CSV table of C-alpha atoms in Angstrom, one decimal:
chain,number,residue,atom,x,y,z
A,266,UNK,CA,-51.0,11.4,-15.1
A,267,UNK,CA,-47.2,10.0,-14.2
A,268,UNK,CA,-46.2,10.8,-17.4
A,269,UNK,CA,-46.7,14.7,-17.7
A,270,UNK,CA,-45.1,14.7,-14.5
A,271,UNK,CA,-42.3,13.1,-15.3
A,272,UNK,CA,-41.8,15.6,-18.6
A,273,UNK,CA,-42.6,18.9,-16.5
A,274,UNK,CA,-39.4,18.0,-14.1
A,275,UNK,CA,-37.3,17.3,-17.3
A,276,UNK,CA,-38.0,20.1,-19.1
A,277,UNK,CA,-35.8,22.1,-16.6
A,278,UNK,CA,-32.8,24.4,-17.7
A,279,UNK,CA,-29.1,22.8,-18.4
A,280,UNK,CA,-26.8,22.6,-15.2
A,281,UNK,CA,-24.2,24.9,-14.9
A,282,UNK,CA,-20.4,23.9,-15.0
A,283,UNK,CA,-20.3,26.0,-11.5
A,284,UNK,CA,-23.1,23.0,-10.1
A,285,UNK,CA,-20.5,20.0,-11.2
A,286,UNK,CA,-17.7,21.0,-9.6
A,287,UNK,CA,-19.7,21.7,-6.8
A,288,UNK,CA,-21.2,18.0,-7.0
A,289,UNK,CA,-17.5,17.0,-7.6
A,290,UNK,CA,-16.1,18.7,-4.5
A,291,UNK,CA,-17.2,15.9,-2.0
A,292,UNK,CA,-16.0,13.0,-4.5
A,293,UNK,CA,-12.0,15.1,-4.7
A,294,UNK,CA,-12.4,15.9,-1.2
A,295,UNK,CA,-12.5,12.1,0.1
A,296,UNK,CA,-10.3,11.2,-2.6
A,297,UNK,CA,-7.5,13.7,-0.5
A,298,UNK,CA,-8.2,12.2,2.8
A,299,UNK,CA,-7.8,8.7,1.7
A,300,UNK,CA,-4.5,9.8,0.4
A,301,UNK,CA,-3.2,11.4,3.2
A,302,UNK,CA,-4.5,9.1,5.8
A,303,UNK,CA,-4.0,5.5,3.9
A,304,UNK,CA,-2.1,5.9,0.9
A,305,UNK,CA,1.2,8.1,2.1
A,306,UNK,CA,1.7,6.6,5.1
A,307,UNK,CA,1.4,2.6,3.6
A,308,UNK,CA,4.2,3.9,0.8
A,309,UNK,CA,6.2,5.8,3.5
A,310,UNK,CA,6.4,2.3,5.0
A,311,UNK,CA,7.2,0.6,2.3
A,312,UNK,CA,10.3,2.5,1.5
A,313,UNK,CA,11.3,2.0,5.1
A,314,UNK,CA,11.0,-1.6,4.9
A,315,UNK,CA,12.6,-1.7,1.4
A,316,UNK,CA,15.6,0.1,2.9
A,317,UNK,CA,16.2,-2.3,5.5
A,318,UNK,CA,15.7,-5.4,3.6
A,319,UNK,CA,18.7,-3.9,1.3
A,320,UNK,CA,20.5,-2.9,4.4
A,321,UNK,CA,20.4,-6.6,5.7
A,322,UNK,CA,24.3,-7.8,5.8
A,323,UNK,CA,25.8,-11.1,6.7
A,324,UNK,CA,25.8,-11.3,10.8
A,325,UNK,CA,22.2,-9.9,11.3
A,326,UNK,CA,19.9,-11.4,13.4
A,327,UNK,CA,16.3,-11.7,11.3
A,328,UNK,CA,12.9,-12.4,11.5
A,329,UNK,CA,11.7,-14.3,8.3
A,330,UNK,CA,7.5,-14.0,7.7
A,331,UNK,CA,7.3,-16.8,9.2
A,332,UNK,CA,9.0,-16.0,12.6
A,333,UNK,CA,11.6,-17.6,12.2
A,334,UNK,CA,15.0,-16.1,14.2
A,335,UNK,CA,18.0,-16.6,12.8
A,336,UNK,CA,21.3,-15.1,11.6
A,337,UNK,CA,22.2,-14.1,8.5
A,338,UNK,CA,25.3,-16.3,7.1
A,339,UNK,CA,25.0,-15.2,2.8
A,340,UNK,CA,23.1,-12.2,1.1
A,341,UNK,CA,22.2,-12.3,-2.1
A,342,UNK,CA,20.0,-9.8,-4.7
A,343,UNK,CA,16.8,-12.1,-4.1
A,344,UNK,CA,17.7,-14.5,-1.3
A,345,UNK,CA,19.6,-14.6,1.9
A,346,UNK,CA,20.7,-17.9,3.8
A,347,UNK,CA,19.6,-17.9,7.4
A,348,UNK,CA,20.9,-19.8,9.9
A,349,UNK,CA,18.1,-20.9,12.4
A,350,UNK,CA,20.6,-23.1,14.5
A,351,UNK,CA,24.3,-24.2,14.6
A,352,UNK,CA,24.0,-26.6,10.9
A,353,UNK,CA,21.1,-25.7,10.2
A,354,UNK,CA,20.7,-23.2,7.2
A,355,UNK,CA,17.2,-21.8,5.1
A,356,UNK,CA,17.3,-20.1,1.9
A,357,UNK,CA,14.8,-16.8,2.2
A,358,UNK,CA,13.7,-14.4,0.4
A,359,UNK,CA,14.9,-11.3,1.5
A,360,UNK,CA,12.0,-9.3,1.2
A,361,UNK,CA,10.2,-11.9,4.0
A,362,UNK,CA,12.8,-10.6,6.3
């Protein structure tokens, strides 16, 4: 009973391209949204941050990850040195800054 059932709704005619794209639409649609609402914005940041870490120069008062204040005393490509009080020196990593 089930099974002639099952074979009438199968023997139905091929779906169109038109009827894909159309199931599609939804999946590209989010897919834009996300982008413009998460994506852009988290890169646009990104760069921003990137651009101060390489603008950091020795005299600057930072903010390591950790929340640590301090001044910057030596920059380097990777690492800064950060002074936290008169003496007192930590080796960073600049992008933590």
């Amino acid at each position: 009973m089930f099974i002639s059932t099952a074979f009438a709704q199968t023997a139905g005619g091929e779906a169109s391209g038109a009827g894909i794209l159309v199931q599609m639409a939804p999946l590209v649609l989010i897919f834009v949204v996300f982008y413009f609402l998460l994506i852009r914005p988290q890169q646009k940041k990104m760069k921003e941050h990137k651009a101060k870490i390489d603008a950091v120069k020795k005299g600057d008062q930072v903010v390591t990850g950790g929340g640590l204040i301090g001044k910057v005393v030596r920059v380097d490509d990777i690492y800064a040195d950060v002074e936290l009080a008169p003496g007192m020196k930590v080796k960073a990593v600049k992008s933590t800054l």
